[in-house]
PDB file of C-alpha atoms and ligand atoms in Angstrom:
ATOM      1  CA  MET I  22     -83.699 -71.962  50.481  1.00 66.00           C
ATOM      2  CA  GLN I  23     -82.748 -68.755  51.585  1.00 77.00           C
ATOM      3  CA  LYS I  24     -82.251 -68.650  55.712  1.00 88.00           C
ATOM      4  CA  GLY I  25     -84.399 -66.243  57.378  1.00 95.00           C
ATOM      5  CA  ILE I  26     -83.243 -62.891  58.904  1.00 97.00           C
ATOM      6  CA  LEU I  27     -82.313 -62.488  62.602  1.00 97.00           C
ATOM      7  CA  ILE I  28     -83.880 -59.468  63.207  1.00 98.00           C
ATOM      8  CA  VAL I  29     -82.870 -57.455  66.642  1.00 98.00           C
ATOM      9  CA  LEU I  30     -85.630 -54.912  67.989  1.00 97.00           C
ATOM     10  CA  SER I  31     -84.596 -53.287  70.520  1.00 96.00           C
ATOM     11  CA  GLY I  32     -85.587 -49.752  72.064  1.00 94.00           C
ATOM     12  CA  PHE I  33     -86.448 -48.245  75.455  1.00 89.00           C
ATOM     13  CA  SER I  34     -88.047 -50.118  78.128  1.00 81.00           C
ATOM     14  CA  GLY I  35     -91.472 -48.573  77.665  1.00 84.00           C
ATOM     15  CA  ALA I  36     -91.506 -47.638  73.678  1.00 87.00           C
ATOM     16  CA  GLY I  37     -93.945 -50.660  73.523  1.00 89.00           C
ATOM     17  CA  LYS I  38     -91.990 -53.129  71.877  1.00 91.00           C
ATOM     18  CA  GLY I  39     -93.578 -55.905  72.957  1.00 90.00           C
ATOM     19  CA  THR I  40     -97.134 -54.720  71.353  1.00 93.00           C
ATOM     20  CA  LEU I  41     -95.146 -54.155  68.349  1.00 96.00           C
ATOM     21  CA  VAL I  42     -94.125 -57.701  68.101  1.00 96.00           C
ATOM     22  CA  LYS I  43     -97.092 -59.180  69.103  1.00 95.00           C
ATOM     23  CA  LYS I  44     -98.845 -57.077  66.375  1.00 96.00           C
ATOM     24  CA  LEU I  45     -95.691 -58.492  63.726  1.00 97.00           C
ATOM     25  CA  LEU I  46     -96.620 -62.155  64.857  1.00 97.00           C
ATOM     26  CA  GLN I  47    -100.197 -61.447  64.424  1.00 97.00           C
ATOM     27  CA  THR I  48    -100.237 -59.987  60.978  1.00 97.00           C
ATOM     28  CA  TYR I  49     -97.694 -61.745  59.199  1.00 97.00           C
ATOM     29  CA  ASP I  50     -96.577 -65.438  59.453  1.00 96.00           C
ATOM     30  CA  ASN I  51     -92.554 -65.355  58.365  1.00 96.00           C
ATOM     31  CA  TYR I  52     -92.034 -64.136  62.227  1.00 98.00           C
ATOM     32  CA  ALA I  53     -90.362 -66.500  65.207  1.00 97.00           C
ATOM     33  CA  LEU I  54     -90.375 -64.655  68.340  1.00 97.00           C
ATOM     34  CA  SER I  55     -87.258 -66.094  70.227  1.00 98.00           C
ATOM     35  CA  ILE I  56     -88.521 -66.258  74.115  1.00 97.00           C
ATOM     36  CA  SER I  57     -85.147 -65.224  76.104  1.00 98.00           C
ATOM     37  CA  MET I  58     -84.201 -66.284  79.440  1.00 98.00           C
ATOM     38  CA  THR I  59     -83.895 -64.532  82.435  1.00 98.00           C
ATOM     39  CA  THR I  60     -82.699 -63.987  85.922  1.00 98.00           C
ATOM     40  CA  ARG I  61     -85.678 -61.182  86.976  1.00 97.00           C
ATOM     41  CA  GLN I  62     -88.958 -62.069  88.784  1.00 95.00           C
ATOM     42  CA  PRO I  63     -91.899 -62.504  86.767  1.00 96.00           C
ATOM     43  CA  ARG I  64     -94.086 -59.551  86.256  1.00 92.00           C
ATOM     44  CA  THR I  65     -97.722 -59.806  87.326  1.00 91.00           C
ATOM     45  CA  GLY I  66     -99.915 -61.596  84.578  1.00 93.00           C
ATOM     46  CA  GLU I  67     -96.228 -63.134  82.927  1.00 94.00           C
ATOM     47  CA  ARG I  68     -95.850 -66.877  82.397  1.00 96.00           C
ATOM     48  CA  ASP I  69     -92.696 -69.007  82.208  1.00 97.00           C
ATOM     49  CA  GLY I  70     -92.358 -70.294  78.883  1.00 96.00           C
ATOM     50  CA  ARG I  71     -94.329 -67.026  77.547  1.00 94.00           C
ATOM     51  CA  GLU I  72     -92.581 -63.889  77.959  1.00 92.00           C
ATOM     52  CA  TYR I  73     -89.471 -65.521  79.775  1.00 96.00           C
ATOM     53  CA  PHE I  74     -87.711 -68.640  80.771  1.00 98.00           C
ATOM     54  CA  PHE I  75     -87.964 -67.385  84.593  1.00 98.00           C
ATOM     55  CA  THR I  76     -84.843 -69.088  86.121  1.00 98.00           C
ATOM     56  CA  ASP I  77     -82.064 -68.523  88.723  1.00 97.00           C
ATOM     57  CA  LYS I  78     -78.592 -67.100  88.954  1.00 97.00           C
ATOM     58  CA  GLU I  79     -76.708 -70.783  89.091  1.00 98.00           C
ATOM     59  CA  HIS I  80     -78.785 -72.433  86.073  1.00 98.00           C
ATOM     60  CA  PHE I  81     -78.210 -69.017  83.476  1.00 98.00           C
ATOM     61  CA  GLU I  82     -74.325 -69.130  84.491  1.00 98.00           C
ATOM     62  CA  GLU I  83     -74.472 -73.001  83.583  1.00 98.00           C
ATOM     63  CA  LYS I  84     -76.208 -72.401  80.739  1.00 98.00           C
ATOM     64  CA  ILE I  85     -73.525 -69.669  79.835  1.00 98.00           C
ATOM     65  CA  ARG I  86     -70.637 -72.542  80.723  1.00 98.00           C
ATOM     66  CA  GLU I  87     -72.537 -74.544  77.706  1.00 97.00           C
ATOM     67  CA  ASN I  88     -72.696 -72.109  75.471  1.00 97.00           C
ATOM     68  CA  GLY I  89     -76.504 -72.415  75.531  1.00 97.00           C
ATOM     69  CA  PHE I  90     -76.752 -68.660  74.727  1.00 98.00           C
ATOM     70  CA  ILE I  91     -76.061 -66.792  71.536  1.00 97.00           C
ATOM     71  CA  GLU I  92     -75.644 -63.636  73.560  1.00 97.00           C
ATOM     72  CA  TYR I  93     -76.320 -62.487  76.787  1.00 97.00           C
ATOM     73  CA  ALA I  94     -76.290 -59.515  79.144  1.00 94.00           C
ATOM     74  CA  ASN I  95     -76.622 -58.334  82.085  1.00 93.00           C
ATOM     75  CA  TYR I  96     -79.634 -55.590  82.258  1.00 88.00           C
ATOM     76  CA  CYS I  97     -80.477 -53.182  85.907  1.00 82.00           C
ATOM     77  CA  GLY I  98     -78.672 -56.053  87.930  1.00 91.00           C
ATOM     78  CA  ASN I  99     -80.578 -59.280  85.886  1.00 96.00           C
ATOM     79  CA  TYR I 100     -79.340 -61.768  83.442  1.00 97.00           C
ATOM     80  CA  TYR I 101     -81.282 -61.829  80.169  1.00 97.00           C
ATOM     81  CA  GLY I 102     -79.731 -64.076  77.431  1.00 97.00           C
ATOM     82  CA  THR I 103     -81.271 -65.168  74.055  1.00 98.00           C
ATOM     83  CA  PRO I 104     -81.348 -69.479  73.906  1.00 98.00           C
ATOM     84  CA  ARG I 105     -79.252 -70.542  71.040  1.00 97.00           C
ATOM     85  CA  ALA I 106     -81.039 -73.846  69.831  1.00 96.00           C
ATOM     86  CA  TYR I 107     -84.464 -71.994  68.665  1.00 97.00           C
ATOM     87  CA  VAL I 108     -83.373 -69.196  66.965  1.00 97.00           C
ATOM     88  CA  GLU I 109     -81.173 -71.523  64.913  1.00 96.00           C
ATOM     89  CA  GLU I 110     -83.581 -74.184  64.201  1.00 97.00           C
ATOM     90  CA  GLN I 111     -86.164 -71.497  63.273  1.00 97.00           C
ATOM     91  CA  LEU I 112     -83.736 -68.936  60.666  1.00 96.00           C
ATOM     92  CA  ALA I 113     -82.825 -72.895  58.685  1.00 95.00           C
ATOM     93  CA  ALA I 114     -86.297 -73.222  58.568  1.00 96.00           C
ATOM     94  CA  ALA I 115     -86.469 -69.991  56.638  1.00 94.00           C
ATOM     95  CA  ARG I 116     -88.352 -68.215  59.181  1.00 97.00           C
ATOM     96  CA  ASP I 117     -87.342 -64.610  60.230  1.00 98.00           C
ATOM     97  CA  VAL I 118     -86.617 -64.699  63.754  1.00 98.00           C
ATOM     98  CA  ILE I 119     -87.288 -61.775  66.418  1.00 98.00           C
ATOM     99  CA  LEU I 120     -85.149 -60.950  69.379  1.00 98.00           C
ATOM    100  CA  GLU I 121     -86.352 -58.433  71.654  1.00 95.00           C
ATOM    101  CA  ILE I 122     -82.850 -57.446  73.083  1.00 93.00           C
ATOM    102  CA  GLU I 123     -81.441 -54.467  74.524  1.00 88.00           C
ATOM    103  CA  ILE I 124     -78.210 -52.902  72.960  1.00 89.00           C
ATOM    104  CA  GLN I 125     -75.107 -54.503  74.911  1.00 90.00           C
ATOM    105  CA  GLY I 126     -76.797 -57.871  73.661  1.00 94.00           C
ATOM    106  CA  ALA I 127     -77.703 -55.968  69.638  1.00 95.00           C
ATOM    107  CA  LEU I 128     -74.251 -55.245  69.379  1.00 93.00           C
ATOM    108  CA  LYS I 129     -73.191 -58.723  70.303  1.00 96.00           C
ATOM    109  CA  ILE I 130     -75.496 -60.194  67.432  1.00 97.00           C
ATOM    110  CA  LYS I 131     -74.167 -57.809  64.735  1.00 96.00           C
ATOM    111  CA  GLU I 132     -70.647 -58.771  65.417  1.00 96.00           C
ATOM    112  CA  LYS I 133     -70.968 -62.266  65.355  1.00 95.00           C
ATOM    113  CA  PHE I 134     -73.717 -62.585  62.354  1.00 94.00           C
ATOM    114  CA  PRO I 135     -73.019 -58.888  60.443  1.00 92.00           C
ATOM    115  CA  GLU I 136     -75.692 -59.931  58.295  1.00 92.00           C
ATOM    116  CA  SER I 137     -78.399 -59.387  61.146  1.00 96.00           C
ATOM    117  CA  LEU I 138     -80.955 -56.551  61.175  1.00 97.00           C
ATOM    118  CA  LEU I 139     -80.848 -53.960  63.793  1.00 98.00           C
ATOM    119  CA  LEU I 140     -84.268 -51.915  64.272  1.00 98.00           C
ATOM    120  CA  PHE I 141     -84.629 -49.692  67.209  1.00 97.00           C
ATOM    121  CA  VAL I 142     -87.730 -48.682  68.538  1.00 96.00           C
ATOM    122  CA  THR I 143     -88.505 -44.814  70.219  1.00 95.00           C
ATOM    123  CA  PRO I 144     -91.230 -43.272  71.230  1.00 95.00           C
ATOM    124  CA  PRO I 145     -91.377 -39.940  69.541  1.00 94.00           C
ATOM    125  CA  SER I 146     -90.071 -38.223  72.285  1.00 95.00           C
ATOM    126  CA  ALA I 147     -88.474 -38.480  75.943  1.00 93.00           C
ATOM    127  CA  ALA I 148     -91.743 -37.085  77.554  1.00 93.00           C
ATOM    128  CA  GLU I 149     -94.003 -39.760  76.388  1.00 93.00           C
ATOM    129  CA  LEU I 150     -91.690 -42.075  77.297  1.00 93.00           C
ATOM    130  CA  GLU I 151     -91.830 -41.269  81.052  1.00 92.00           C
ATOM    131  CA  ARG I 152     -95.609 -40.845  80.317  1.00 92.00           C
ATOM    132  CA  ARG I 153     -95.741 -44.630  79.195  1.00 89.00           C
ATOM    133  CA  LEU I 154     -93.598 -45.998  81.846  1.00 88.00           C
ATOM    134  CA  VAL I 155     -95.515 -44.362  84.380  1.00 89.00           C
ATOM    135  CA  GLY I 156     -98.878 -45.175  82.848  1.00 87.00           C
ATOM    136  CA  ARG I 157     -98.018 -49.219  82.468  1.00 80.00           C
ATOM    137  CA  GLY I 158     -98.379 -49.037  86.586  1.00 78.00           C
ATOM    138  CA  THR I 159     -96.195 -52.386  86.567  1.00 78.00           C
ATOM    139  CA  GLU I 160     -92.664 -50.774  88.130  1.00 79.00           C
ATOM    140  CA  ALA I 161     -92.095 -48.816  91.080  1.00 86.00           C
ATOM    141  CA  PRO I 162     -91.290 -45.382  90.925  1.00 89.00           C
ATOM    142  CA  GLU I 163     -87.361 -46.211  91.698  1.00 90.00           C
ATOM    143  CA  ILE I 164     -87.866 -49.064  89.168  1.00 87.00           C
ATOM    144  CA  ILE I 165     -89.282 -46.124  86.480  1.00 88.00           C
ATOM    145  CA  ARG I 166     -85.925 -43.867  87.542  1.00 90.00           C
ATOM    146  CA  LYS I 167     -83.174 -46.644  87.482  1.00 88.00           C
ATOM    147  CA  ARG I 168     -85.393 -47.405  83.440  1.00 87.00           C
ATOM    148  CA  LEU I 169     -85.032 -43.829  82.415  1.00 92.00           C
ATOM    149  CA  ALA I 170     -81.663 -43.585  83.391  1.00 92.00           C
ATOM    150  CA  ARG I 171     -80.813 -46.562  81.233  1.00 89.00           C
ATOM    151  CA  ALA I 172     -82.694 -45.208  78.176  1.00 92.00           C
ATOM    152  CA  SER I 173     -80.381 -41.915  78.656  1.00 94.00           C
ATOM    153  CA  GLU I 174     -77.587 -44.463  77.849  1.00 93.00           C
ATOM    154  CA  GLU I 175     -79.212 -46.735  75.250  1.00 91.00           C
ATOM    155  CA  SER I 176     -79.802 -43.418  73.338  1.00 94.00           C
ATOM    156  CA  GLU I 177     -75.646 -43.098  72.992  1.00 94.00           C
ATOM    157  CA  GLY I 178     -75.817 -46.089  71.229  1.00 94.00           C
ATOM    158  CA  MET I 179     -78.440 -45.506  68.516  1.00 96.00           C
ATOM    159  CA  GLU I 180     -76.143 -44.874  65.652  1.00 96.00           C
ATOM    160  CA  ALA I 181     -75.195 -48.651  65.895  1.00 95.00           C
ATOM    161  CA  TYR I 182     -78.531 -49.728  64.455  1.00 97.00           C
ATOM    162  CA  ASP I 183     -79.415 -49.939  60.760  1.00 97.00           C
ATOM    163  CA  TYR I 184     -83.059 -48.203  61.357  1.00 97.00           C
ATOM    164  CA  ILE I 185     -85.141 -46.126  64.072  1.00 97.00           C
ATOM    165  CA  VAL I 186     -88.374 -46.571  63.382  1.00 97.00           C
ATOM    166  CA  VAL I 187     -90.842 -44.190  65.505  1.00 96.00           C
ATOM    167  CA  ASN I 188     -93.681 -45.847  67.358  1.00 95.00           C
ATOM    168  CA  ASP I 189     -96.727 -43.018  67.488  1.00 94.00           C
ATOM    169  CA  ASN I 190     -98.323 -45.082  65.806  1.00 94.00           C
ATOM    170  CA  LEU I 191     -99.059 -49.073  66.558  1.00 95.00           C
ATOM    171  CA  ASP I 192    -100.290 -49.954  63.103  1.00 96.00           C
ATOM    172  CA  VAL I 193     -97.871 -47.321  61.065  1.00 97.00           C
ATOM    173  CA  CYS I 194     -95.139 -48.464  63.088  1.00 97.00           C
ATOM    174  CA  VAL I 195     -95.843 -52.706  62.652  1.00 97.00           C
ATOM    175  CA  GLU I 196     -95.950 -51.211  58.768  1.00 98.00           C
ATOM    176  CA  GLU I 197     -92.977 -49.780  58.899  1.00 98.00           C
ATOM    177  CA  LEU I 198     -91.049 -52.468  60.568  1.00 98.00           C
ATOM    178  CA  HIS I 199     -92.435 -55.292  58.306  1.00 98.00           C
ATOM    179  CA  SER I 200     -91.046 -53.064  55.127  1.00 98.00           C
ATOM    180  CA  LEU I 201     -87.790 -52.603  56.404  1.00 98.00           C
ATOM    181  CA  VAL I 202     -87.900 -56.361  56.730  1.00 98.00           C
ATOM    182  CA  GLU I 203     -88.712 -57.008  53.261  1.00 97.00           C
ATOM    183  CA  ALA I 204     -86.373 -54.283  52.014  1.00 97.00           C
ATOM    184  CA  ALA I 205     -83.549 -56.431  53.750  1.00 96.00           C
ATOM    185  CA  ARG I 206     -84.586 -59.490  52.296  1.00 95.00           C
ATOM    186  CA  ARG I 207     -83.310 -58.046  48.689  1.00 95.00           C
ATOM    187  CA  ALA I 208     -80.354 -56.733  50.352  1.00 94.00           C
ATOM    188  CA  PRO I 209     -76.847 -58.274  48.310  1.00 93.00           C
ATOM    189  CA  VAL I 210     -75.687 -59.594  51.453  1.00 89.00           C
ATOM    190  CA  ARG I 211     -78.849 -61.844  51.874  1.00 90.00           C
ATOM    191  CA  ARG I 212     -78.986 -62.801  48.098  1.00 92.00           C
ATOM    192  CA  GLU I 213     -75.855 -64.342  47.706  1.00 90.00           C
ATOM    193  CA  ALA I 214     -76.943 -68.079  47.281  1.00 91.00           C
ATOM    194  CA  PHE I 215     -79.462 -65.992  43.915  1.00 94.00           C
ATOM    195  CA  ILE I 216     -76.285 -64.045  43.082  1.00 96.00           C
ATOM    196  CA  LYS I 217     -73.859 -66.579  42.679  1.00 96.00           C
ATOM    197  CA  GLU I 218     -76.203 -68.924  40.955  1.00 96.00           C
ATOM    198  CA  ILE I 219     -77.589 -65.900  38.351  1.00 97.00           C
ATOM    199  CA  ARG I 220     -73.594 -65.099  37.749  1.00 97.00           C
ATOM    200  CA  GLU I 221     -72.865 -68.842  36.790  1.00 96.00           C
ATOM    201  CA  GLU I 222     -75.831 -69.010  34.158  1.00 96.00           C
ATOM    202  CA  LEU I 223     -74.519 -65.674  32.699  1.00 96.00           C
ATOM    203  CA  LYS I 224     -71.398 -66.899  32.486  1.00 95.00           C
ATOM    204  CA  GLY I 225     -72.513 -69.997  30.515  1.00 93.00           C
ATOM    205  CA  PHE I 226     -74.196 -67.622  28.370  1.00 91.00           C
ATOM    206  CA  ALA I 227     -71.178 -65.147  27.856  1.00 90.00           C
ATOM    207  CA  LYS I 228     -68.647 -68.603  26.903  1.00 88.00           C
ATOM    208  CA  GLY I 229     -71.575 -69.716  24.471  1.00 82.00           C
ATOM    209  CA  ALA I 230     -71.454 -66.284  22.600  1.00 80.00           C
ATOM    210  CA  GLU I 231     -67.472 -66.546  22.330  1.00 77.00           C
ATOM    211  CA  GLN I 232     -67.606 -69.446  20.228  1.00 69.00           C
TER     212      GLN I 232
HETATM  213  P1  5GP H  95     -87.755 -56.611  80.920  1.00 53.03           P
HETATM  214  O1  5GP H  95     -87.207 -56.737  82.238  1.00 53.03           O
HETATM  215  O2  5GP H  95     -88.635 -54.826  80.507  1.00 53.03           O
HETATM  216  O3  5GP H  95     -88.935 -57.167  80.348  1.00 53.03           O
HETATM  217  O4  5GP H  95     -86.505 -56.284  79.866  1.00 53.03           O
HETATM  218  C1  5GP H  95     -85.450 -55.785  80.130  1.00 53.03           C
HETATM  219  C2  5GP H  95     -84.826 -55.658  78.721  1.00 53.03           C
HETATM  220  O5  5GP H  95     -84.099 -56.599  78.542  1.00 53.03           O
HETATM  221  C3  5GP H  95     -85.369 -55.330  77.410  1.00 53.03           C
HETATM  222  O6  5GP H  95     -84.638 -53.783  76.685  1.00 53.03           O
HETATM  223  C4  5GP H  95     -85.150 -56.079  76.608  1.00 53.03           C
HETATM  224  O7  5GP H  95     -85.566 -56.095  75.558  1.00 53.03           O
HETATM  225  C5  5GP H  95     -84.259 -56.803  77.152  1.00 53.03           C
HETATM  226  N1  5GP H  95     -83.962 -57.989  76.869  1.00 53.03           N
HETATM  227  C6  5GP H  95     -84.526 -59.245  77.011  1.00 53.03           C
HETATM  228  N2  5GP H  95     -84.255 -60.743  76.652  1.00 53.03           N
HETATM  229  C7  5GP H  95     -83.117 -60.531  76.613  1.00 53.03           C
HETATM  230  C8  5GP H  95     -82.041 -60.750  76.077  1.00 53.03           C
HETATM  231  O8  5GP H  95     -82.292 -61.855  75.659  1.00 53.03           O
HETATM  232  N3  5GP H  95     -80.772 -60.523  75.827  1.00 53.03           N
HETATM  233  C9  5GP H  95     -80.214 -59.540  75.929  1.00 53.03           C
HETATM  234  N4  5GP H  95     -79.246 -59.131  75.487  1.00 53.03           N
HETATM  235  N5  5GP H  95     -81.315 -58.172  76.452  1.00 53.03           N
HETATM  236  C10 5GP H  95     -83.157 -58.723  76.351  1.00 53.03           C
END
């Protein structure tokens, strides 16, 4: 059985990743979403075990020592990490696992899992990003400034991704993301077993023809 694809979905805070992922999961059944662990405070409406596993610094650091994360990073003063067990289980069960993580984590994933697929979601413009962050109404102005500064830094790393996807229209963007995953499934790095098998079979035929 072909293993699932490890998909990294990054993008500026406010790019609409959360909504996109929700729609992807509702529309298609090949995806599994990894729930990260974080030391940041829950926002209003967030529930432990749904958006994140919320924890404290001590517990997070203990899990780092136990090799419990496939990657982790510090973002705006808080830890965020991808728990290892769920990702490994789901990939083995041929599900495509989505990691909604920031760029430091994305780069670590690419290094450890070169066959992963790195997608970067962005609004059409910086002005639109600011508008969405302010409109969300969940963050204080100081935090919004921090996140815009961080977005500026993150834009320096966009070339590290396999594809850049502009989120202007939700439905269009979901379709684009899904077709990139479907295309990736057909890339030779992810079809090694198939290539090996057909090569062996063809060798058999070639031998037959020699005799
Ligand atoms: P937020 O606080 O807005 O939920 O997330 C802040 C940033 O952390 C986002 O860019 C989000 O994608 C990223 N993030 C969430 N979970 C993880 C994780 O497990 N690892 C890494 N490296 N980044 C994460």
